[in-house]
Every structure is written in structure tokens, then in C-alpha cells.
Short mmCIF file of C-alpha atoms in Angstrom, two decimals:
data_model
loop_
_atom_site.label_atom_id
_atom_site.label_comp_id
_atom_site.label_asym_id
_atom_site.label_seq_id
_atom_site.Cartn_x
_atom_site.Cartn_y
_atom_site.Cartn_z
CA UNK A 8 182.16 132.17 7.50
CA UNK A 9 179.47 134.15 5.95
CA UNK A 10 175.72 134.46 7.87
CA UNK A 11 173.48 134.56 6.11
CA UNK A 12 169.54 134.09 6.94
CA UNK A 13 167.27 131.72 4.82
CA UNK A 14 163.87 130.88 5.21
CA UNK A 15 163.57 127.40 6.67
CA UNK A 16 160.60 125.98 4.56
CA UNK A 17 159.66 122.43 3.50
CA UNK A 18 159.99 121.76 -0.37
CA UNK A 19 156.43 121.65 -0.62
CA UNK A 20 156.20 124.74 1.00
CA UNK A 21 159.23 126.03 -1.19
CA UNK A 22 156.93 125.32 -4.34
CA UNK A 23 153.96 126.82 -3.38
CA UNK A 24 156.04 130.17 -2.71
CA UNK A 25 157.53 130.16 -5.73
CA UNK A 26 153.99 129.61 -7.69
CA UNK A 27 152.84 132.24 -6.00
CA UNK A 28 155.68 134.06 -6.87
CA UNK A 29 155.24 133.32 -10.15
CA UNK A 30 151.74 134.12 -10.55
CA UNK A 31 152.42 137.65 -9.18
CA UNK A 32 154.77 138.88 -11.18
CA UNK A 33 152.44 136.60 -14.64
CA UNK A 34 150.51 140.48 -13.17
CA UNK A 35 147.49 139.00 -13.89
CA UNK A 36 147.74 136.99 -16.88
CA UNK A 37 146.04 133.65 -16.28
CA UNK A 38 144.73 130.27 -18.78
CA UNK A 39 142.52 128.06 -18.28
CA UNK A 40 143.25 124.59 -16.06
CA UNK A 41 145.55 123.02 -16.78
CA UNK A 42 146.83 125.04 -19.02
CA UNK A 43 147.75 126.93 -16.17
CA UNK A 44 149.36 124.71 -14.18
CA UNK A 45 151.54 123.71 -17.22
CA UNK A 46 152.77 127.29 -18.14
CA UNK A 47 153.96 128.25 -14.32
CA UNK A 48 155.53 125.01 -13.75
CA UNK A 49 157.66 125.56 -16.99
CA UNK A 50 158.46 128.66 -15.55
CA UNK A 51 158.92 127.22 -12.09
CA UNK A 52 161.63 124.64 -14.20
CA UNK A 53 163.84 127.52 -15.99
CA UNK A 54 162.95 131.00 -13.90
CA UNK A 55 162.03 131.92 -17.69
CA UNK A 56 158.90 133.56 -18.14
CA UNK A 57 159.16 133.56 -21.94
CA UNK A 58 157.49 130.41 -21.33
CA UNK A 59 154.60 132.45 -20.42
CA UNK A 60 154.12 133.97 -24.36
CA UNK A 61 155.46 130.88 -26.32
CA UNK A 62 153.94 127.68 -25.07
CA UNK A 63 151.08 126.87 -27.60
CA UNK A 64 148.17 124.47 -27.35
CA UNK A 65 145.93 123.13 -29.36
CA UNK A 66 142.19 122.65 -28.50
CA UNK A 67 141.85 121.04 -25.25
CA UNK A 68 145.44 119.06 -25.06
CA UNK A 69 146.36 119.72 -21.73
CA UNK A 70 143.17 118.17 -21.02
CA UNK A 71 143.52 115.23 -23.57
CA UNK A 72 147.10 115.01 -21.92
CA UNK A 73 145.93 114.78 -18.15
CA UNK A 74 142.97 112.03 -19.75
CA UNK A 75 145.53 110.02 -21.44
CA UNK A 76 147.87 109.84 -18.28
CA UNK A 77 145.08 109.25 -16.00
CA UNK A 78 144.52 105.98 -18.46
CA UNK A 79 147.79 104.54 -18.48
CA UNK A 80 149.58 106.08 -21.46
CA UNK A 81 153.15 105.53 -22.01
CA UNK A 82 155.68 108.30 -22.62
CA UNK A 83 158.09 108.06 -25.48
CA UNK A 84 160.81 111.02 -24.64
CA UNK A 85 164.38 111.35 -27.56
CA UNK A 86 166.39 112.47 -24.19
CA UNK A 87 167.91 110.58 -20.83
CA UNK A 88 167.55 114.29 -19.36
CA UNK A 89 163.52 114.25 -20.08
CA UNK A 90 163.27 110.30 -19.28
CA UNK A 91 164.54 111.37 -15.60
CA UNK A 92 162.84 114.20 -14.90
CA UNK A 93 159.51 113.17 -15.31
CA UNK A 94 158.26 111.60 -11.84
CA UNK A 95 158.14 108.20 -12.43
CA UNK A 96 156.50 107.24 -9.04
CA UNK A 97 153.00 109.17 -10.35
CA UNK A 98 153.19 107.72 -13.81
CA UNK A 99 153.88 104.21 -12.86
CA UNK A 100 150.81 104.14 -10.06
CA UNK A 101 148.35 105.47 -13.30
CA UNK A 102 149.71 102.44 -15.44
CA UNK A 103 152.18 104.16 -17.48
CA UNK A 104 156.13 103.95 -18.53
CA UNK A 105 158.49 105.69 -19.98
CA UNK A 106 160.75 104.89 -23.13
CA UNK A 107 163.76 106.38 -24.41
CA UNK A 108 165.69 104.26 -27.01
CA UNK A 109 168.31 107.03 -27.52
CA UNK A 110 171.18 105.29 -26.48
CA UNK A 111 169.94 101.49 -27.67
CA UNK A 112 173.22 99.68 -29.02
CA UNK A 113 170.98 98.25 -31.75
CA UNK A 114 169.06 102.35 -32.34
CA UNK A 115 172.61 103.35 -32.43
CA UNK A 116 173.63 100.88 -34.96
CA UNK A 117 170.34 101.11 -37.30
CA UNK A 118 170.99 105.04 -37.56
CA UNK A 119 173.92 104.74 -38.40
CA UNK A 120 173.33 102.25 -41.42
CA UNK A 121 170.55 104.00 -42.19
CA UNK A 122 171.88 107.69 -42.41
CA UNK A 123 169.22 108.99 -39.85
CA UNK A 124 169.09 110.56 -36.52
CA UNK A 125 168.81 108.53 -33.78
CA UNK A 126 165.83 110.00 -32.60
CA UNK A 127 164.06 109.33 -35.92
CA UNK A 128 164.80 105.45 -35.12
CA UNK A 129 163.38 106.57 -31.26
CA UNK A 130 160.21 107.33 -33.01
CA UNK A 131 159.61 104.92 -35.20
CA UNK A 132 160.47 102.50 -32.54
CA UNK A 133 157.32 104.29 -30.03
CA UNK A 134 154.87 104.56 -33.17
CA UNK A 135 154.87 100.94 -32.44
CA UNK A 136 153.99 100.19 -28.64
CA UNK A 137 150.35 99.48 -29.32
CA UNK A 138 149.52 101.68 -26.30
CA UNK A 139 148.03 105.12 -26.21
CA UNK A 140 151.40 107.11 -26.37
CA UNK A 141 152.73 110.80 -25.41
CA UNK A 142 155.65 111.87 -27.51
CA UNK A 143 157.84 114.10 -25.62
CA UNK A 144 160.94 115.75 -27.91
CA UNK A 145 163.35 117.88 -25.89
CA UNK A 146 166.44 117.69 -28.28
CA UNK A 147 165.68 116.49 -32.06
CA UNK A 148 163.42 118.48 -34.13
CA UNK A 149 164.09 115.20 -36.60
CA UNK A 150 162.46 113.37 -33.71
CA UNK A 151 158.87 116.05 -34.23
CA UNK A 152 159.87 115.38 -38.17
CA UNK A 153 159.55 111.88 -38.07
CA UNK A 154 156.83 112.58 -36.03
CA UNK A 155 155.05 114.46 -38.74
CA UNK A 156 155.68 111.89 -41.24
CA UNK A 157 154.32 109.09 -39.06
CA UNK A 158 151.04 110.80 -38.48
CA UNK A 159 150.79 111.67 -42.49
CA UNK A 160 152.39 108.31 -43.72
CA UNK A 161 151.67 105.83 -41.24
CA UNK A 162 148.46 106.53 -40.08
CA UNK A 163 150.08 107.34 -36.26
CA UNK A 164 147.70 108.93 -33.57
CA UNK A 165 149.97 110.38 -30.63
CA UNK A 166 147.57 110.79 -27.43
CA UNK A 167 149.54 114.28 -27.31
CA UNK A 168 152.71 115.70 -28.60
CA UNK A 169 155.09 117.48 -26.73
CA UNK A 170 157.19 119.47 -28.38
CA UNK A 171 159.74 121.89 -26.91
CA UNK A 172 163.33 120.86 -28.58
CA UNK A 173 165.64 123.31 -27.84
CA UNK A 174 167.90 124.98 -30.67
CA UNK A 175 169.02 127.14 -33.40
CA UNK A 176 169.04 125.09 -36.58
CA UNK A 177 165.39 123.19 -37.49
CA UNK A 178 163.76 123.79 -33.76
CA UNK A 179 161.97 126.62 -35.39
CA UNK A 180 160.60 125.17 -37.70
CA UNK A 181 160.21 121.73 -36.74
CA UNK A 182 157.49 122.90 -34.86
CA UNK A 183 156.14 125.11 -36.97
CA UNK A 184 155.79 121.52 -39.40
CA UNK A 185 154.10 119.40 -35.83
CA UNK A 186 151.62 122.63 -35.45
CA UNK A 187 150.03 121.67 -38.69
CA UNK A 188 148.93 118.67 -38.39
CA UNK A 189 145.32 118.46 -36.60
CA UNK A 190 146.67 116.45 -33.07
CA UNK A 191 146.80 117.40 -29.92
CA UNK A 192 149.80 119.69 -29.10
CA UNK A 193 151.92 121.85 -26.26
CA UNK A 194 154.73 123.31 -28.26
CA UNK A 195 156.93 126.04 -27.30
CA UNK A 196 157.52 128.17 -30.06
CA UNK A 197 160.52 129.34 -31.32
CA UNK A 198 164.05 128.65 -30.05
CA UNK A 199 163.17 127.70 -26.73
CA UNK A 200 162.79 124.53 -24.73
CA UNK A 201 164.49 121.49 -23.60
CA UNK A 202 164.32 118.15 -21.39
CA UNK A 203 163.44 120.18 -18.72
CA UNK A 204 160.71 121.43 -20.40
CA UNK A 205 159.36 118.65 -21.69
CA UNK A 206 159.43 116.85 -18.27
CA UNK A 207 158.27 119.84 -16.60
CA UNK A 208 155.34 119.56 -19.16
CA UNK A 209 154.02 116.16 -17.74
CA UNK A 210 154.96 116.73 -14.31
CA UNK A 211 152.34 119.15 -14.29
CA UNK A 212 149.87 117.00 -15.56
CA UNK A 213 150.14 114.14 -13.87
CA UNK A 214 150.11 116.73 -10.74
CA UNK A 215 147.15 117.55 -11.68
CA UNK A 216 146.05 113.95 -10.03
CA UNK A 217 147.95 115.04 -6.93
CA UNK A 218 151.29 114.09 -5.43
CA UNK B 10 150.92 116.35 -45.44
CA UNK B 11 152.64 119.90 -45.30
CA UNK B 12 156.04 120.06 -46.70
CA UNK B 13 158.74 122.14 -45.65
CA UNK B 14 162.31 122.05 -46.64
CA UNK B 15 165.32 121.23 -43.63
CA UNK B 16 168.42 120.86 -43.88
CA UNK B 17 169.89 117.86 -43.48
CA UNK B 18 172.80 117.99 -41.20
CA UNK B 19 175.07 115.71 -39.65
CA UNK B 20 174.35 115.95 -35.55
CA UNK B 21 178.22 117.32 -35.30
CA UNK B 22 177.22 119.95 -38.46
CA UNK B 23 174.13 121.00 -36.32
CA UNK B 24 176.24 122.02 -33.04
CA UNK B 25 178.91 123.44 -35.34
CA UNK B 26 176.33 125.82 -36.82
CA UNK B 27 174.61 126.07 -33.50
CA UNK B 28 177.54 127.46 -32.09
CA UNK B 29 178.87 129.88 -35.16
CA UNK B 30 175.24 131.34 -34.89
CA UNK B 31 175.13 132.00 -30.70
CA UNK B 32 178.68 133.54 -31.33
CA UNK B 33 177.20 135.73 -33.84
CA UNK B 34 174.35 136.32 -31.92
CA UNK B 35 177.10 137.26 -29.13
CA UNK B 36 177.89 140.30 -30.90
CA UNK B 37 182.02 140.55 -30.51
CA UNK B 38 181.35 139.47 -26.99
CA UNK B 39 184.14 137.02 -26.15
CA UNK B 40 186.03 135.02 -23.17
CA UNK B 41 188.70 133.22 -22.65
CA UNK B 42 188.75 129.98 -23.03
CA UNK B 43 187.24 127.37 -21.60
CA UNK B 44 185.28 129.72 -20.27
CA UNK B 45 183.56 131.01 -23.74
CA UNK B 46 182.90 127.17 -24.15
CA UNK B 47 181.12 127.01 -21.56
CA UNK B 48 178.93 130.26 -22.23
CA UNK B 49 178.70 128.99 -26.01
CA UNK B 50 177.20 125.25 -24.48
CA UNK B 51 174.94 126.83 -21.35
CA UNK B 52 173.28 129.27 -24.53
CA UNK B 53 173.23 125.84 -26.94
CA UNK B 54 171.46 124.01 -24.03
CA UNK B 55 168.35 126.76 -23.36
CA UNK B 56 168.66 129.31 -26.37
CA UNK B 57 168.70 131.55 -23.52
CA UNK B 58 171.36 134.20 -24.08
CA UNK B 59 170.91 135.80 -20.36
CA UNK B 60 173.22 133.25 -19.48
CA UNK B 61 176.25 135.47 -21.21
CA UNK B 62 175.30 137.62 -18.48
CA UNK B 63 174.77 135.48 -15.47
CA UNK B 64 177.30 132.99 -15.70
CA UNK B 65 180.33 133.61 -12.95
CA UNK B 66 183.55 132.41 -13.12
CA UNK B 67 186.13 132.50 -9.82
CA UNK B 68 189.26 132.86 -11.43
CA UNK B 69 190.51 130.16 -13.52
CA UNK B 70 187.51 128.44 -12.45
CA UNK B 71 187.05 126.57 -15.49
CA UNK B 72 190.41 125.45 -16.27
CA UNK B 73 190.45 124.07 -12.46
CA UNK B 74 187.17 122.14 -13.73
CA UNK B 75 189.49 120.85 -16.91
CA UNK B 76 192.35 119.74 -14.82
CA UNK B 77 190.03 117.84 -11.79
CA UNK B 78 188.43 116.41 -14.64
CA UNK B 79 191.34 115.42 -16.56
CA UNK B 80 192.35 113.74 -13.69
CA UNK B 81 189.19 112.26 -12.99
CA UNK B 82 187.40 113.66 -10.69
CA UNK B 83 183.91 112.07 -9.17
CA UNK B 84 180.65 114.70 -10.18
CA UNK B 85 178.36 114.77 -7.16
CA UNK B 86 174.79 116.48 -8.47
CA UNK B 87 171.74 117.05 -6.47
CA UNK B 88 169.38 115.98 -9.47
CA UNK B 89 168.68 112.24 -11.73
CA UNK B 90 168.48 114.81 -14.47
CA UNK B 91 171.80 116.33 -14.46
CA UNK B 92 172.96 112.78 -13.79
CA UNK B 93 171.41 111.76 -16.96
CA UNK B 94 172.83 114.48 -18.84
CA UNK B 95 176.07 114.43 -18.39
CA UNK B 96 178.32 112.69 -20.80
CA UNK B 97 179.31 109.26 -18.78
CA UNK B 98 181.10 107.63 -21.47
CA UNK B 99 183.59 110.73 -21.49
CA UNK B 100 183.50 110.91 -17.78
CA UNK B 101 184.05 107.29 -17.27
CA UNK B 102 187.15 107.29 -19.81
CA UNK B 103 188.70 109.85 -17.92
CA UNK B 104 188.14 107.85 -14.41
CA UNK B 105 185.29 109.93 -13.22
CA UNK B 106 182.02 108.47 -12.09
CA UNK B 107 178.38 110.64 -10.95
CA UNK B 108 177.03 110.21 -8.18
CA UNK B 109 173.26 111.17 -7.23
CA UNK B 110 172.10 109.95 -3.91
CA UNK B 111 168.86 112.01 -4.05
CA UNK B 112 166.84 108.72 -4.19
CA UNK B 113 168.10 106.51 -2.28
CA UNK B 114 165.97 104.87 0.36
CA UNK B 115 167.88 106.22 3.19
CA UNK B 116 169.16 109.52 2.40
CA UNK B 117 164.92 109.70 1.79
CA UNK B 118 164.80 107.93 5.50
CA UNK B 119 167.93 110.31 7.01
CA UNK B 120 166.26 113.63 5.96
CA UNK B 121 163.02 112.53 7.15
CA UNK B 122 164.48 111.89 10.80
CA UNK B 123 166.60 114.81 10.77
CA UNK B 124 164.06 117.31 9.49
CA UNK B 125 166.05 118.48 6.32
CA UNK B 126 166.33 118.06 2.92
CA UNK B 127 167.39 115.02 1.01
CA UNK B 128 170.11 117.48 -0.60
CA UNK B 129 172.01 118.28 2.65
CA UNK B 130 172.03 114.72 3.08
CA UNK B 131 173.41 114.06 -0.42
CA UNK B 132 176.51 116.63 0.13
CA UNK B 133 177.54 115.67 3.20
CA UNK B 134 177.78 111.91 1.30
CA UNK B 135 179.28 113.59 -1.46
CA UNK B 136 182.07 115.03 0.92
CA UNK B 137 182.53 111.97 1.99
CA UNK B 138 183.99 110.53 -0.80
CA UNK B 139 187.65 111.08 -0.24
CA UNK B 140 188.62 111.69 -3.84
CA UNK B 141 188.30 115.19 -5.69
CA UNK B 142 185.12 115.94 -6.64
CA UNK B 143 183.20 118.62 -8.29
CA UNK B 144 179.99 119.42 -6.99
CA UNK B 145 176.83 120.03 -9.75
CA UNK B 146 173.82 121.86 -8.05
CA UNK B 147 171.11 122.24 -10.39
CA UNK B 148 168.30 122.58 -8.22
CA UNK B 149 168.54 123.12 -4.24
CA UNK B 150 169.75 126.22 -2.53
CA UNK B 151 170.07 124.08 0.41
CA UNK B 152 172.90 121.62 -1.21
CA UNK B 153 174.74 125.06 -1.86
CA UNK B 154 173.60 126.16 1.62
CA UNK B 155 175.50 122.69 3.22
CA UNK B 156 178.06 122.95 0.41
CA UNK B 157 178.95 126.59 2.30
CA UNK B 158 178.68 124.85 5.86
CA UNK B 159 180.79 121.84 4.85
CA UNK B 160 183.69 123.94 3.59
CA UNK B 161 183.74 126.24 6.51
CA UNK B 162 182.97 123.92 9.26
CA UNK B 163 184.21 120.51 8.34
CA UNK B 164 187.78 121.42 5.91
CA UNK B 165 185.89 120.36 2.81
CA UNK B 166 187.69 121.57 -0.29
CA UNK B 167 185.22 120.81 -3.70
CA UNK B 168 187.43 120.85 -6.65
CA UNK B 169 184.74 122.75 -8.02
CA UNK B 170 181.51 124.04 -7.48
CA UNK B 171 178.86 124.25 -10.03
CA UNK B 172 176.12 126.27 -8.54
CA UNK B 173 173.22 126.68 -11.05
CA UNK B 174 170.39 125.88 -8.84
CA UNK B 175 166.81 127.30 -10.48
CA UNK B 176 164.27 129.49 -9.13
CA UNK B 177 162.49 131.76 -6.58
CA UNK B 178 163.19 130.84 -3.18
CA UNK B 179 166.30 131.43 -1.98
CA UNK B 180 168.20 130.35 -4.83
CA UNK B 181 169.70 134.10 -5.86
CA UNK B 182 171.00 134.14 -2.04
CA UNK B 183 172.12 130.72 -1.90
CA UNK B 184 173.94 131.28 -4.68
CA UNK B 185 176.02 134.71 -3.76
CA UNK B 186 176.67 132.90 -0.29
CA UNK B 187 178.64 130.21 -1.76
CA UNK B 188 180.55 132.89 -3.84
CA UNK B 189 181.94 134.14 -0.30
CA UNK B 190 183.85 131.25 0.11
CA UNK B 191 187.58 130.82 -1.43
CA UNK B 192 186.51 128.13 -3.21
CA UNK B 193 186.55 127.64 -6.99
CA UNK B 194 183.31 127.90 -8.51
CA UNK B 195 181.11 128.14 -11.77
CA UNK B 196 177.51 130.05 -10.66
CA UNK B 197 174.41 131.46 -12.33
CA UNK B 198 173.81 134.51 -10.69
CA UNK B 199 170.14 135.44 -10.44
CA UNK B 200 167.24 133.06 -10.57
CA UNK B 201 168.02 130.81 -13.47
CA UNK B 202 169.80 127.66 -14.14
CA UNK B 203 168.96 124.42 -13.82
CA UNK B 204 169.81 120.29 -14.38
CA UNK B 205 170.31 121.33 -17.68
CA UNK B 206 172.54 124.12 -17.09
CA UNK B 207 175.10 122.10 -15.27
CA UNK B 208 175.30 119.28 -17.07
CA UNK B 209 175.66 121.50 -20.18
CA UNK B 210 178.76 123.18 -18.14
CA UNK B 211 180.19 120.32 -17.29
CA UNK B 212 179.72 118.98 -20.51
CA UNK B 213 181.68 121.90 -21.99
CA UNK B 214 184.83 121.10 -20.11
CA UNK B 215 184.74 117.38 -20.81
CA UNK B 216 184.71 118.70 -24.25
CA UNK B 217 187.63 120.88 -24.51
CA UNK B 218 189.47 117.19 -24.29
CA UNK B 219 187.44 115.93 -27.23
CA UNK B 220 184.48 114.14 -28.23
#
């Protein structure tokens, strides 16, 4: 059996290591709060630091993101993965829930009649809670599509849009399209992104309001 | 309303080009299979093409992944997220079932008493099971750390071992001490992996069965 010597350390002193970690080798680079917060836990989530030059945000949204959370807002996600990441615990003591219709027998069934993705039907389906709602797309750029046409067709107002789908055909430009439209945004450009992302994404906000 | 042109793809179309483009993007570099699969699904999942570089196989790794799954093998994972991520209704057709006891009242209550982490707790459950079972860590060194304890000091014998935890502490080391062991075993090397990352891998050999 191989010895080997680790550092015995609680997880919550694991994490603070590895921010600090983090924000060492960032060499200086630093955003406003919390912004900040946002791009090392990303990091933190994927050991990526690309996260570092392609997370985007528009005026004030991490802000408008930690406000909306702090009143209750729900959490529409197109992924299981993103659905269980986020910490549930937090978000349910602020008021708020999360929804992902993804793999509803009757979503299924309507996409499939319809000729759509599933996680346009997703959307559609969280334009309609009532609630003050972040959209959180970790797969589907036709999720941040529909998205698009919602806000431009339907008169919907996201509380904040997430959007870090992951991919090599639409991601690109998906975003590109949810960049344009004057709401509050934290997109990671280009290729990059995922579930993890996204949860990692409201994690740190709703860290923001402590543990 | 900006318009931009997509094209519209069936979900199966989008992975198919997905994949021809990271294989481009691969540059001649190739593996055997279902290794390359696997490569092909870990790059699909984070656009991240460092993973052609960190991904280590023990030999025939994956097709010993194939096989235990084929003859279905449990999934133990130290995350909800690669729970969620992994394809259950393949799993489940095959006999296999995912377990995740990170959040269960009293593996929470067990690694409070014992001073450890609810991860240490979950593997020695997992070994426990007395059926094969491949073992998915995508985030704590310390599963892999018990993972390397159980097989040397208690006879366990993993069918496989995914080890993809993510970040800075003691995850690279974690991760080359399980590779001592004469066990099979898919790992990251380096910092990076993640939920993401092993569901993705062990998505990859459920797939080389079909869809």
C-alpha cells in the first residue's frame, strides 16, 4: 500500500484554500462583488480558468441576481445535472424552487408533436410561473433561443439569465443572440460551460447570503 | 428582435456533428475504442480539449467498464449531480442502479461523529454492496483517498474506478495515489474533472451498447 501524506482539512477549510488558490494564480486580476465571487467559484467548479476571460455580465446582474434570490425567485434550469447542483437547502430558506421539466412525460410528448426541443417546451413552460424567475441553460442553446423569442414576442422579463450551454453547434451563437437583448445576463462566451456552471453560477450567489 | 440564422438540427444530428467536429479538432489524434468514445464524450461535455490529454486509462480499463456494465453493475458516485447525469433509463435496462448516499441523514450524522467526510462514509457503504460496482468520484479526493484504503485494507475489488474529482486541494495527489493500486481505473490527471466529467464517461460506455 502506497503512503502518501494529505492535508487533513475540513471542507470548509478545503474551499477557502482553494479560493485562495485561485485568486493567486487570477495574479491579480480581480471584479467587483459579486462578480467576483461568481468567476472563482466557476473556476473552483471546473479547475478552468478560462472562466476567468469569458464569463460576461451585463450591468449590475450579479447584483440583480443575488436581489432576486434574496426575494424568493424561482429557478427554471433545461438540465437534471444543474437542477442538483444548485444547493437547494439556501434557496428553499429565501422562498425559492427549482424547476426542470426536461424529462416531463407530457414535455416529452408535446416536443415531440410539435417538432421542438424539449427545452424550448422547458421554457415556455417557466415563462409562465407568475413568479420572478432565473433561467439557468446548461445544455440547449434552443432553450436561450426560445428564451430570446419570449422576451421579444411574449413580453417575458427573466429576473436574470444564465447562460453557459456547453457545445459546438449553436452554443456560440446562441449567446451571442441572449447578449442582445437589454436583460440582465452572466453568459460564458464561446464554447464553454455546462450544468456545472450554471449551478456553480447561483451557488455563488445565494452564498453571497452565507451558508 | 435580432435575427440570426441556426440550424435546425435533430438533438441526435447535433451530437453527430458535435462529435465529427471535436475529432477534427483532434487533429489525427486517435484511440482505441471505447476509449476514443470516451475522450470524444468528456470533450462534448466541457468543450475542454485538455481532457485528450488528461484522461488515463489502466489497461483495458474501459472495456472492463463495458463488460461490468453490460452485466449490470451498481454506479456508486460521491455527487447528486453525477447521479443526475447519468443515463438511468440505460443503466436501469441493463440491471444497474446509482447510488449517492452523500445526503442522507446519517451518513451526514456518521461523519459528523467520526470527524470525516460524508464521502468516506459513502464508499465504505458503497463497498458494502456485495455486487460489482463501479465507483464515480467527481468531486472528493477523500472518497478516492478511502477508495485506496478500502482496496488495500479491507479486499475491496471496484469493478472500476472513475476518478475525476475537481480542483486544488489534494485532488492531483489523490488522484495518482489511487493509480498505485492494481485496480482498473478511468482518471483525470491534474486538477480538472468533475460531476460532469464522470457521468459523461460513464455515459460513453453505456453508449457503445446503444441509445
Amino acid at each position: 500500500m502506497r503512503e502518501m501524506v494529505f492535508e487533513i482539512l475540513t471542507p470548509r477549510e478545503i474551499e477557502a484554500k482553494s479560493m485562495e488558490t485561485i485568486t493567486k494564480e487570477l495574479g491579480g486580476r480581480t471584479w467587483p462583488e459579486p462578480e467576483f465571487s461568481i468567476v472563482k467559484r466557476c473556476i473552483h467548479t471546473s479547475a478552468d480558468f478560462d472562466y476567468a476571460d469569458n464569463l460576461c455580465f451585463s450591468e449590475d446582474a450579479a447584483k440583480i441576481g443575488v436581489e432576486a434570490l434574496k426575494n424568493g425567485a424561482d429557478i427554471v434550469t433545461d438540465t437534471k445535472m444543474a437542477a442538483a447542483g444548485i444547493n437547494k437547502n439556501k434557496l428553499t430558506s429565501l422562498g425559492g424552487e427549482v424547476h426542470c421539466y426536461i424529462s416531463d412525460p407530457d414535455v416529452v410528448e408535446e416536443a415531440k408533436s410539435r417538432g421542438c426541443t424539449r427545452s424550448t417546451v422547458c421554457m415556455e413552460r417557466g415563462a409562465k410561473l407568475g413568479k420572478p424567475t432565473i433561467f439557468v441553460i446548461g445544455n440547449a442553446p434552443t432553450a436561450l433561443i426560445e428564451l430570446h423569442r419570449l422576451i421579444n414576442e411574449e413580453g417575458l422579463r427573466p429576473a436574470l439569465i444564465v447562460g453557459v450551454p456547453v457545445g459546438f453547434v449553436n452554443v456560440v451563437e446562441s449567446k451571442e443572440l441572449i447578449m442582445t437583448d437589454d436583460m440582465p445576463y452572466i453568459v460564458a462566451k464561446g464554447r464553454k460551460g455546462g450544468s456545472n456552471i450554471g449551478a456553480a453560477i447561483i451557488n455563488a450567489m445565494l452564498y453571497t447570503m452565507g451558508r
